[in-house]
XYZ file of C-alpha atoms in Angstrom:
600
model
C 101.815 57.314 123.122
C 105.337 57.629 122.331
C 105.142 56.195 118.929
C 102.938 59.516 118.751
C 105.863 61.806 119.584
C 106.547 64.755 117.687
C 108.976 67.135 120.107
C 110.723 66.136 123.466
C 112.103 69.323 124.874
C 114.698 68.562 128.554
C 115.722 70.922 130.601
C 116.254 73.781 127.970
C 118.779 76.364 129.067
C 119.644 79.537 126.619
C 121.290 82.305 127.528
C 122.717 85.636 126.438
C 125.488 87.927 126.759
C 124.517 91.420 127.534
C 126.979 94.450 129.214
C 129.378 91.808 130.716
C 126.841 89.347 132.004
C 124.935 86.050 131.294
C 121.224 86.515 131.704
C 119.203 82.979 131.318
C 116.283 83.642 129.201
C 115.201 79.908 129.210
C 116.278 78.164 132.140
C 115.068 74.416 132.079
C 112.174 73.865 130.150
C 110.879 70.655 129.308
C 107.675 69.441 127.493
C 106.454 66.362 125.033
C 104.417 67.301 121.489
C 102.691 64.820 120.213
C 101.144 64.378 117.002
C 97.716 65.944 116.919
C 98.751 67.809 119.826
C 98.388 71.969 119.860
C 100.269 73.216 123.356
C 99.649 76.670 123.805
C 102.162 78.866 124.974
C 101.832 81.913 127.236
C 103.534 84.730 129.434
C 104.473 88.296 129.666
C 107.188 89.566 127.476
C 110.771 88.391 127.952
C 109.597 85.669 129.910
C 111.023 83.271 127.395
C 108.634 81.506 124.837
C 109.423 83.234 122.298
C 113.629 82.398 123.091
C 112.313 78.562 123.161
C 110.311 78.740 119.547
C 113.271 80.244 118.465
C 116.144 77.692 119.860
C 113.888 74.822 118.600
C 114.516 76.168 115.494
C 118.113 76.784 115.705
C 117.724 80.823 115.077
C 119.340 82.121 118.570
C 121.943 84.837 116.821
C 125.381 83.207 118.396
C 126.756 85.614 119.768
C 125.442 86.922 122.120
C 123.145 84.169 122.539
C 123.606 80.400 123.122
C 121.806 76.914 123.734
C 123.854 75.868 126.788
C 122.276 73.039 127.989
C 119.391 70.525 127.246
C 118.488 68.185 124.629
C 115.705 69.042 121.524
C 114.749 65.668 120.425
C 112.720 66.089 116.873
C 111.275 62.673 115.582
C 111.839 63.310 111.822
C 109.502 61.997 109.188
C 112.629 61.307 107.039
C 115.551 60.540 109.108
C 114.214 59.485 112.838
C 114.964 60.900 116.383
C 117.480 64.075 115.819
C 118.917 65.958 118.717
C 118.635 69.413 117.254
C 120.804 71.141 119.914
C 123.879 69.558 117.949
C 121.976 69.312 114.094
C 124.780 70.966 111.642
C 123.572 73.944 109.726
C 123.163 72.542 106.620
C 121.200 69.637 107.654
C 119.209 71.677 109.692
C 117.948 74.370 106.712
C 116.390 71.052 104.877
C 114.178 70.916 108.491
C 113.165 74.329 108.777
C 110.791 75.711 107.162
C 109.588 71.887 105.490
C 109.490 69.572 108.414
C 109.673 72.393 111.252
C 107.717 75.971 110.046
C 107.247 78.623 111.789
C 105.235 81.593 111.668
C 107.067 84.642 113.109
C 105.610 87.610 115.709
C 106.608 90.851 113.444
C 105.347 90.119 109.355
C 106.953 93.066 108.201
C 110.490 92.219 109.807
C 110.176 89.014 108.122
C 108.898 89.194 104.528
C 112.053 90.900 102.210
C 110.864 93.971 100.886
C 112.421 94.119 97.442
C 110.434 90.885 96.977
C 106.538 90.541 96.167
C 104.558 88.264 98.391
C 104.121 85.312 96.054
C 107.757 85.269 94.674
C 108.425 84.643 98.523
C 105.666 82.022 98.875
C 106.901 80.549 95.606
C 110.547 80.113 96.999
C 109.830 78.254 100.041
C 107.711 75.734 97.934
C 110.584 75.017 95.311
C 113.119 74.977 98.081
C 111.248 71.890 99.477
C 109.386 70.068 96.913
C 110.325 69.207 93.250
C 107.750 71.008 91.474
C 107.437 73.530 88.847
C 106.995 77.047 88.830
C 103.609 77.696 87.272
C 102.676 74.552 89.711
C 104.106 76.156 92.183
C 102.733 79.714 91.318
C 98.819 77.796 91.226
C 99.815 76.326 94.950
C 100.942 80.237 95.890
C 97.689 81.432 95.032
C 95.636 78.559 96.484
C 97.242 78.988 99.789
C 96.514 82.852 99.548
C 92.573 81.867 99.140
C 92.762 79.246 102.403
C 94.307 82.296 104.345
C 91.739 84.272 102.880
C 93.621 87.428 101.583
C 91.532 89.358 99.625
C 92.293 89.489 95.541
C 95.341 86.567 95.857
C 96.445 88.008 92.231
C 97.025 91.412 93.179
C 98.659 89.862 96.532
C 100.872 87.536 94.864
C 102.313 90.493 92.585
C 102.041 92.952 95.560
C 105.200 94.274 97.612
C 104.832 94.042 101.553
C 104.870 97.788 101.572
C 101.501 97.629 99.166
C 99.398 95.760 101.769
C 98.335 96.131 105.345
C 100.014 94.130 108.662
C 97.059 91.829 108.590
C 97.666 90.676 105.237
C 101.131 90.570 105.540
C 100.659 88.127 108.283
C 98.522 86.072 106.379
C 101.181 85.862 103.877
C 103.335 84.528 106.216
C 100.341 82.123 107.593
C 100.306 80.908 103.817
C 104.605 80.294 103.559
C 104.273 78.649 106.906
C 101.351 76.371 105.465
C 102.981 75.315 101.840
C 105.445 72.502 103.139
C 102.808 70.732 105.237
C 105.157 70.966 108.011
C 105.307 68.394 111.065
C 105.782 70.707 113.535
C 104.454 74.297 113.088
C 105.283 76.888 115.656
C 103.146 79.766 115.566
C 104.475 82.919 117.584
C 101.561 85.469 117.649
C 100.559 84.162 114.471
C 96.951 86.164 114.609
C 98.361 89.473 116.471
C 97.671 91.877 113.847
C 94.493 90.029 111.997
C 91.083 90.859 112.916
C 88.929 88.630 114.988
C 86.733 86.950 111.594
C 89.628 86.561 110.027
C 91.293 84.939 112.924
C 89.059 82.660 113.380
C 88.848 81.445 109.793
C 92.740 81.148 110.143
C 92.572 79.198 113.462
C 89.909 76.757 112.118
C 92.047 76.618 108.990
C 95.032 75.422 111.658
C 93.088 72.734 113.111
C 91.660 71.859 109.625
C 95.395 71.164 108.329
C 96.078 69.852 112.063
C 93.651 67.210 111.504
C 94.514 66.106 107.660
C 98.297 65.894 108.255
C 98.515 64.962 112.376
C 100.392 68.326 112.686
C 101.320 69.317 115.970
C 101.380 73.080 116.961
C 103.194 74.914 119.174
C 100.790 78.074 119.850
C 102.611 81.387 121.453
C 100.313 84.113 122.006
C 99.018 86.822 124.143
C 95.306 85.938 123.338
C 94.020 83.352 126.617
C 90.441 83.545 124.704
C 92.154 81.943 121.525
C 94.440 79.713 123.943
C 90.888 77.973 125.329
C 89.440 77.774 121.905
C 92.828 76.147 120.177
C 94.661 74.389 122.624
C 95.024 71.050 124.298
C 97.459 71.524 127.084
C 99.033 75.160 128.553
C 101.983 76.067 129.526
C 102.589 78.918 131.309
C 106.235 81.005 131.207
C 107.271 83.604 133.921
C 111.323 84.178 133.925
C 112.629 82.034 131.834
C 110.463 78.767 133.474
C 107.612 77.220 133.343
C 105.915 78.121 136.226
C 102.254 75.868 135.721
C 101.155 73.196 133.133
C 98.316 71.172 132.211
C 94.986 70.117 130.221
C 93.645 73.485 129.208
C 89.974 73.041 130.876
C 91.851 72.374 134.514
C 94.467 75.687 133.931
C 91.356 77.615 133.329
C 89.019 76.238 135.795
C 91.329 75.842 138.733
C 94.486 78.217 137.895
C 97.349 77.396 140.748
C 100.086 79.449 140.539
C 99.536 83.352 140.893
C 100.984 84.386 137.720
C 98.478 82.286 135.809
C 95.574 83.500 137.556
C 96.922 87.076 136.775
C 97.240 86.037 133.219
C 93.304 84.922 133.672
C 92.533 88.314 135.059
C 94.024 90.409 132.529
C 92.001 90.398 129.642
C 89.310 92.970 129.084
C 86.299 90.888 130.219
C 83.257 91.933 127.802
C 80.304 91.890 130.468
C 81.770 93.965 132.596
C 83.258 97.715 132.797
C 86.421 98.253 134.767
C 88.136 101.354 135.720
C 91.540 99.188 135.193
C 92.893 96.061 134.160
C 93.965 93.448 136.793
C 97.832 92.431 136.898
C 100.378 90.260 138.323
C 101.061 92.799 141.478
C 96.989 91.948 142.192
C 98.375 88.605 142.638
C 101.631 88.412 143.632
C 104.379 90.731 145.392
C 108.147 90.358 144.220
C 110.624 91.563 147.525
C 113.927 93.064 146.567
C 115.642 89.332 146.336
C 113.046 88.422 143.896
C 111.123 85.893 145.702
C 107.727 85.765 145.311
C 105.131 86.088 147.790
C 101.671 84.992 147.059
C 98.594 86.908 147.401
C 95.145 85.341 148.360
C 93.493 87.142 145.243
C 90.964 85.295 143.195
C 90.641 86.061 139.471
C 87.168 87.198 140.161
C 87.712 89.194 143.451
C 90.402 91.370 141.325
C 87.546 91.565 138.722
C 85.005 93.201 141.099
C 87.360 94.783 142.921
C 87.859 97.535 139.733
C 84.608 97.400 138.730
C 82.421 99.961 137.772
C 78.484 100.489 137.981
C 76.680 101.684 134.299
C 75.356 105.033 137.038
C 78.686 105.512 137.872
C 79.562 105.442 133.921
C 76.668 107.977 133.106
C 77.834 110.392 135.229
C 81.635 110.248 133.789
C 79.903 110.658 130.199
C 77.701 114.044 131.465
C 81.073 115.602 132.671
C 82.842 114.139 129.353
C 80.281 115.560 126.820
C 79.731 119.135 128.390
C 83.018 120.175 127.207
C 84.512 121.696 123.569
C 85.826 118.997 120.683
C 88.956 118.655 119.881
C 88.646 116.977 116.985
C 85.516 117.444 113.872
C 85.874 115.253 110.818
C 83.499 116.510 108.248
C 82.891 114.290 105.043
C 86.767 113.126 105.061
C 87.534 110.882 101.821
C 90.810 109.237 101.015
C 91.260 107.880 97.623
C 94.163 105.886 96.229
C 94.826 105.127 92.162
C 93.925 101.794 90.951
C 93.654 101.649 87.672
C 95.274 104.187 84.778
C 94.662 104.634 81.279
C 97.086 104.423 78.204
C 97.598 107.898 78.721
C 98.035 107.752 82.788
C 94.747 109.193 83.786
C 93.369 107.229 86.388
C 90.446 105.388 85.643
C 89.608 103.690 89.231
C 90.155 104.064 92.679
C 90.299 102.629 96.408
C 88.222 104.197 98.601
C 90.189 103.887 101.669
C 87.918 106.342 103.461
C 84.789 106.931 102.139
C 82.600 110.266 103.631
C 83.542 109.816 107.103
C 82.285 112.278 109.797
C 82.082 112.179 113.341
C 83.366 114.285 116.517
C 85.885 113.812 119.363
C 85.407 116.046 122.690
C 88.326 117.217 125.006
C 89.296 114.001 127.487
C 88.077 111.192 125.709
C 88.884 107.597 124.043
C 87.453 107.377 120.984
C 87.925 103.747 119.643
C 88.093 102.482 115.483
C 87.631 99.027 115.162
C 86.825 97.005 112.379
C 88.560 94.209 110.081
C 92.048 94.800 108.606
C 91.316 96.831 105.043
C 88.434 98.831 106.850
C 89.882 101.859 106.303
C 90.645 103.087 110.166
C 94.914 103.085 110.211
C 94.161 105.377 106.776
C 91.634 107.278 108.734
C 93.915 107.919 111.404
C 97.059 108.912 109.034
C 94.643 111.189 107.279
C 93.501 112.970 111.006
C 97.265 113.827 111.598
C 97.694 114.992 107.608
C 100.413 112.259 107.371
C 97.955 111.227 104.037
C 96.502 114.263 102.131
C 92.500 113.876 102.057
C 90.817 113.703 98.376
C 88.043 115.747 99.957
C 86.378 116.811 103.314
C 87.812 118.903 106.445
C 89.543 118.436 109.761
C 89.365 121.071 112.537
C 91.778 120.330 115.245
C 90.577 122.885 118.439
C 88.994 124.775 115.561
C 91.826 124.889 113.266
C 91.461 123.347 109.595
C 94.418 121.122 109.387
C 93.747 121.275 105.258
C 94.514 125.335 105.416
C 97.856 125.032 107.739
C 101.068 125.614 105.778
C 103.990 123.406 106.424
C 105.327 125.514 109.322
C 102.255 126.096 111.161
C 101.210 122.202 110.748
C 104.488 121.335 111.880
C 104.067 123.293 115.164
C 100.640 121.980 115.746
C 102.039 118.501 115.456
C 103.806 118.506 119.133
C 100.275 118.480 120.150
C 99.379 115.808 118.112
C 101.378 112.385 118.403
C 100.935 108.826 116.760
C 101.796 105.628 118.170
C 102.413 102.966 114.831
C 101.137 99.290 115.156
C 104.595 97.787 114.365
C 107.290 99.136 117.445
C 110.089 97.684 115.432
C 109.544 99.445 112.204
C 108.960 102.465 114.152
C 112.521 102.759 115.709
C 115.637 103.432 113.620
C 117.663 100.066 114.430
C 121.379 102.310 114.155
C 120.551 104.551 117.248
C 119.664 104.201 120.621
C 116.290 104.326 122.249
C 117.934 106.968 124.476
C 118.673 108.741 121.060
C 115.453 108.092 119.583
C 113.773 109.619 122.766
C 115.625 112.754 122.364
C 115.457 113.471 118.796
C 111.800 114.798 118.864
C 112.879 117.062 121.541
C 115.971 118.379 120.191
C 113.708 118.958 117.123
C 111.317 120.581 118.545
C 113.735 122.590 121.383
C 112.008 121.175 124.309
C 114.314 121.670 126.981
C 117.259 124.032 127.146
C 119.828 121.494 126.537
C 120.803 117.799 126.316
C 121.409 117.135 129.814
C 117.971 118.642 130.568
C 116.485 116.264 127.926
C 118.183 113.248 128.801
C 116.996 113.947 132.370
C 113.738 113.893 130.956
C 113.982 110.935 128.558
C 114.950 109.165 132.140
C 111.837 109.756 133.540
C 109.903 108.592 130.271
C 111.954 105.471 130.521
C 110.678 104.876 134.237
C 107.525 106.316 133.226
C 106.758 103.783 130.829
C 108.381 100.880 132.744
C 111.452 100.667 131.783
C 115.224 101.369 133.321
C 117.311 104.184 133.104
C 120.628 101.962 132.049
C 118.549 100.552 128.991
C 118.707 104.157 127.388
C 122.538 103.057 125.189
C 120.158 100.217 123.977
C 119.213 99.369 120.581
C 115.549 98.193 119.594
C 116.727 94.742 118.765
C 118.033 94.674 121.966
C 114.381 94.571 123.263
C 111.579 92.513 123.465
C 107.915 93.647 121.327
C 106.003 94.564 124.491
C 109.343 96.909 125.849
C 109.616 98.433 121.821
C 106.298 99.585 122.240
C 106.729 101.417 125.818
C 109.716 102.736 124.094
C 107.366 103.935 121.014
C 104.580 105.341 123.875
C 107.897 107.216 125.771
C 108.581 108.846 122.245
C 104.689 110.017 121.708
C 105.002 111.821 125.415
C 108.314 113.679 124.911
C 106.239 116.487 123.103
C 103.626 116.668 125.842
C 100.729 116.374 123.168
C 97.127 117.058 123.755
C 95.864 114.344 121.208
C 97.279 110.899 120.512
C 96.083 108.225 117.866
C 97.095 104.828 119.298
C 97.289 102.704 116.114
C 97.057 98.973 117.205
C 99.132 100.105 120.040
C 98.566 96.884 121.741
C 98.280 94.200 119.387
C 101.707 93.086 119.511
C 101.332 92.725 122.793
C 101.244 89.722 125.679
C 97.894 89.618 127.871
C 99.711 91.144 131.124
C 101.817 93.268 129.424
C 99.053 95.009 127.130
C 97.043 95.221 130.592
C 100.080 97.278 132.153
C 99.889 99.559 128.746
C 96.447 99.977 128.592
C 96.438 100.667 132.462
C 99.433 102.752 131.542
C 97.366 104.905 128.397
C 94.284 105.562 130.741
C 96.744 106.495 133.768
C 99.060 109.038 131.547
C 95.546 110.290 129.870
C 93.779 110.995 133.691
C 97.233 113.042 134.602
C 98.345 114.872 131.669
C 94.861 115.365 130.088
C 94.840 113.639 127.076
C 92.697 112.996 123.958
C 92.774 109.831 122.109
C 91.307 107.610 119.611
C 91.776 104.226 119.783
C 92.241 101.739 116.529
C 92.285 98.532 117.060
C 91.235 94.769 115.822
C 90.296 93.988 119.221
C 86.787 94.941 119.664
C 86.918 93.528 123.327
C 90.629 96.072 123.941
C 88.400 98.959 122.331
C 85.489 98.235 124.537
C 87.439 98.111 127.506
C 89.707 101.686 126.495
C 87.125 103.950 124.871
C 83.508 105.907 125.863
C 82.223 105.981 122.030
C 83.156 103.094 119.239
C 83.331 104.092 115.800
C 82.995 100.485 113.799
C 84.140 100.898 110.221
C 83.381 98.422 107.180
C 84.842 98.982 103.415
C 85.956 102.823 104.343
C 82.434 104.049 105.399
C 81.207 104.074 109.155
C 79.180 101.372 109.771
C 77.925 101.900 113.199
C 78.930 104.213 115.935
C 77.488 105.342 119.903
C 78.753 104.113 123.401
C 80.951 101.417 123.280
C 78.699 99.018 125.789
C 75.707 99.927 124.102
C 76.928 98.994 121.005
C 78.255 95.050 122.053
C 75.209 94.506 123.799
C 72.655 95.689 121.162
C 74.778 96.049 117.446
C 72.624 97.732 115.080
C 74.046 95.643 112.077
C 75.235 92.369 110.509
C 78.776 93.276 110.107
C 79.049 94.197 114.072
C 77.426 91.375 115.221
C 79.907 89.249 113.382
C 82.882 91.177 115.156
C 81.606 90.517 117.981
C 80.498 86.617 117.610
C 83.755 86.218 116.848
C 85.617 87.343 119.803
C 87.323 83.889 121.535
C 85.761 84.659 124.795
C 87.799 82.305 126.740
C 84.889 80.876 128.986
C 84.574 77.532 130.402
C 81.963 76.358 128.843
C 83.119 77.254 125.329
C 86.550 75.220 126.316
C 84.004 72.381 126.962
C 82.661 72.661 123.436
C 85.590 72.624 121.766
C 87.386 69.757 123.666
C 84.044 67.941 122.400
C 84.381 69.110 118.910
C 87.695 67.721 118.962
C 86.910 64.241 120.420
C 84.204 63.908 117.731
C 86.741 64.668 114.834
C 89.078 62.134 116.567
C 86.363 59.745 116.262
């Protein structure tokens, strides 16, 4: 088997230097990759995996970070066992990215922007291999058909701004792809894609896995994708690995509390639950920080926040005897395609194509459908962030179309957005503290800055996070704490209606179940309105009480959000939903066996 070694991680330590102190965000990991191998990755946010992708790869920013102690041991195609802990720079770059790829968490952080998305591709592929550019170019498009972006022409002469987060992080799939890497390390790599593309994308992995013996290290929130993809599991929590093992045994018999948390945590799809299980159903953390064990099984904290469909039906008859908040009437969103010689346009995208439908007072109304469906438009297009080619909106009887500037601009402390990328969202050159205040200040909530930075404390604690973290920059967080920080900003107003925009899909497993326990919590308190968008039909089911599921900008099915995954009217939703990794034993079975027989 060691002939067969890819990776040998020992006792990985990395720390960093924040306000005066040393905080050890990996703190003696060790594991073996082999060739063939995928080892799936998981853990809340800041527990580390994403620190250990990231030292393998010799990208810890130095300072305030450092690899203090360990060995990396990469068997090299080329050059044989290297230690990368003491690789020099330079010999390193002719690793990364060709021998060692990886695909990062954030797309749009990654990809330059003054760049189009096949110049990019195209750059990684003559860095590495001696090729030429219209070779190079045909590869660059090829790779955009495996990853299945739609129109690879327009793609490869499209800017990141010009395309959606799913396609940008198929772009990225595709640059991580073109060197036929050893080793690829995929952090979140399916985060912001729908679930039929994902799953083209993760049978594309194990496709390439097969052909070239790749192994893959797999980091993600997803435990359904985990079962499906992976041969052995590690589980983070602090910095360590708390639990490892063959994938069918983590899932079958989970030991350590944090794992069976992890288990827990994911919106089941057969059941309704008033909440989300976490790691305190599990596990209880005393003021030293030890841990002390709970006797919780994964399915007694299942049952134990169950609800009955009765139960349900009453909730709805209370829900749908009161006013709307929200009518869409025959709302269309075009965008230019095509101009004539003379700059009339000649053809356009119909983003959002004659979309109506209601929202009452109190409820979750949740958009899903596959990236390019239309729903983040839709939901731009609600708040009048995009002007609508045609139809109405009446907000609590207002029509948004009629408001001038001043009156809209009024109306929008009521109504707040949450964005699907946190780090985009935040201006990296002031604080969070800053950020948190600015809407306020804006708005003159509060008498004064004391008032409001008494209030942006209680946000902070609100969302789970610390008052000290308010002099903080976004980079300075994790994903999962960028988007609290984003949710803290959408509450300073006190609105009455909130789109969450892929709120969630940056997220880890337990730390999306703390938001989403978080969003339903903050909705039952202060009253709110939502609609949900999301990829995730099985996060949608879980959040909302109707499900709007939207196909090429027109609605292609929509009622109550159990009714519609046990009984979809149409094609297109019963593909959604067949391809939701549902994480059960028996379909970890069937893909172990799929994999033997390939072996064979």
């Amino acid at each position: 088997m060691q002939n067969n070694v890819l990776l040998e991680v020992k006792d990985l330590v990395t720390e960093f230097k924040s306000d005066g102190e040393i905080h050890r965000a990996v703190d003696g990991v060790s594991f073996t990759l082999h060739k063939g191998e995928t080892i799936g990755i998981v853990g809340e946010s800041g527990s580390g995996k994403s620190v250990t992708s990231l030292s393998i790869m010799q990208l810890i920013p130095n300072p305030p970070g450092r690899v203090s102690g360990g060995d990396i041991l990469y068997h090299s195609r080329n050059n044989g066992v290297v230690n990368i802990r003491n690789t020099p720079s330079e010999e390193m770059r002719s690793y990364r990215g060709n021998e060692i790829a990886m695909i990062f968490q954030e797309p749009m952080t990654s990809l330059n922007p003054v760049y189009t998305c096949g110049e990019q591709v195209m750059e990684a592929i003559l860095l590495h291999q001696k090729i030429t550019k219209i070779e190079a170019k045909n590869k660059t498009i090829k790779l955009f058909e495996q990853v299945q972006l739609p129109d690879p022409a327009r793609v490869f002469d499209a800017y990141p701004h010009q395309i959606s987060g799913g396609q940008k992080q198929r772009v990225m799939i595709a640059m991580a792809m073109s060197c036929n890497p050893q080793i690829l390390i995929a952090d979140e790599p399916t985060t912001a894609l729908d679930v039929t593309v994902q799953k083209t994308i993760l049978d594309l992995m194990l496709e390439l896995q097969r052909e070239h013996e790749m192994g893959i290290m797999f980091i993600t929130h997803d435990l359904g994708v985990i079962a499906e993809l992976a041969d052995t599991v590690i589980v983070m929590y602090k910095g360590k690995i708390v639990e490892q093992g063959p994938v069918l045994e983590i899932f079958s018999n989970p030991k350590h509390p944090y794992t069976k948390s992890l288990l827990a945590c994911r919106p089941p799809l057969d059941k309704r639950l008033v909440r989300l299980p976490v790691s305190s159903d599990f596990m209880k953390i005393d003021e030293d920080g030890n841990m002390q064990e709970l006797s919780t099984t994964v399915s007694d904290a299942i049952n134990r926040v169950a609800i009955t469909n009765e139960q349900r039906v009453q909730e709805h008859k209370v829900l749908y005897s009161r006013d709307k908040i929200l009518e869409l009437q025959n709302i269309k969103m075009y965008f230019p395609k095509n101009k004539s010689l003379f700059g009339k346009t000649t053809e356009y995208v119909k983003a959002v194509d004659d979309v109506s439908f209601d929202v009452y007072e109190g409820e979750t109304l949740g958009l899903v459908g596959e990236s390019g469906c239309g729903k983040t438009t839709l939901g731009r297009t609600i708040l009048r962030l995009n002007e609508p080619t045609d139809g109405k909106i009446f907000y609590r009887r207002s029509d948004l179309s009629r408001l001038k500037s001043e009156d809209l601009r009024q109306l929008r402390k009521e109504m707040q957005i949450i964005f699907q990328d946190p780090y985009s969202s935040l201006n990296p050159r002031i604080t969070i503290g800053e950020a948190l205040m600015e809407p306020m200040q804006v708005h003159q909530i509060e008498s004064n800055n004391k008032q409001r930075k008494e209030r942006v404390f209680e946000l902070l604690k609100r969302v789970g996070l610390e008052e000290k973290q308010f002099n903080r920059y976004p980079h300075e967080f994790s994903g999962g704490q960028r988007q609290r920080v984003c949710i803290a900003r959408a509450l300073a107003l006190n609105p009455r209606f909130i789109i969450c925009d892929e709120s969630v899909s940056a997220l880890d497993v337990s730390v999306q179940a703390q938001v989403l326990n978080l969003l339903n919590e903050l909705k039952r308190e202060f009253k709110f309105t939502y609609i949900f968008i999301s990829h995730d039909l099985s996060v949608v089911k879980f959040m909302s009480d109707r499900m709007v599921v939207m196909n090429k900008g027109r609605i292609e099915e929509m009622g109550d959000a159990d009714e519609i995954y046990l009984n979809p009217q149409t094609e297109y939703t019963k593909k959604l939903i067949n391809s939701i990794p549902k994480g059960q034993i028996n379909d970890i079975k069937a893909s172990i066996e799929r994999k033997l027989t390939f072996q064979i």
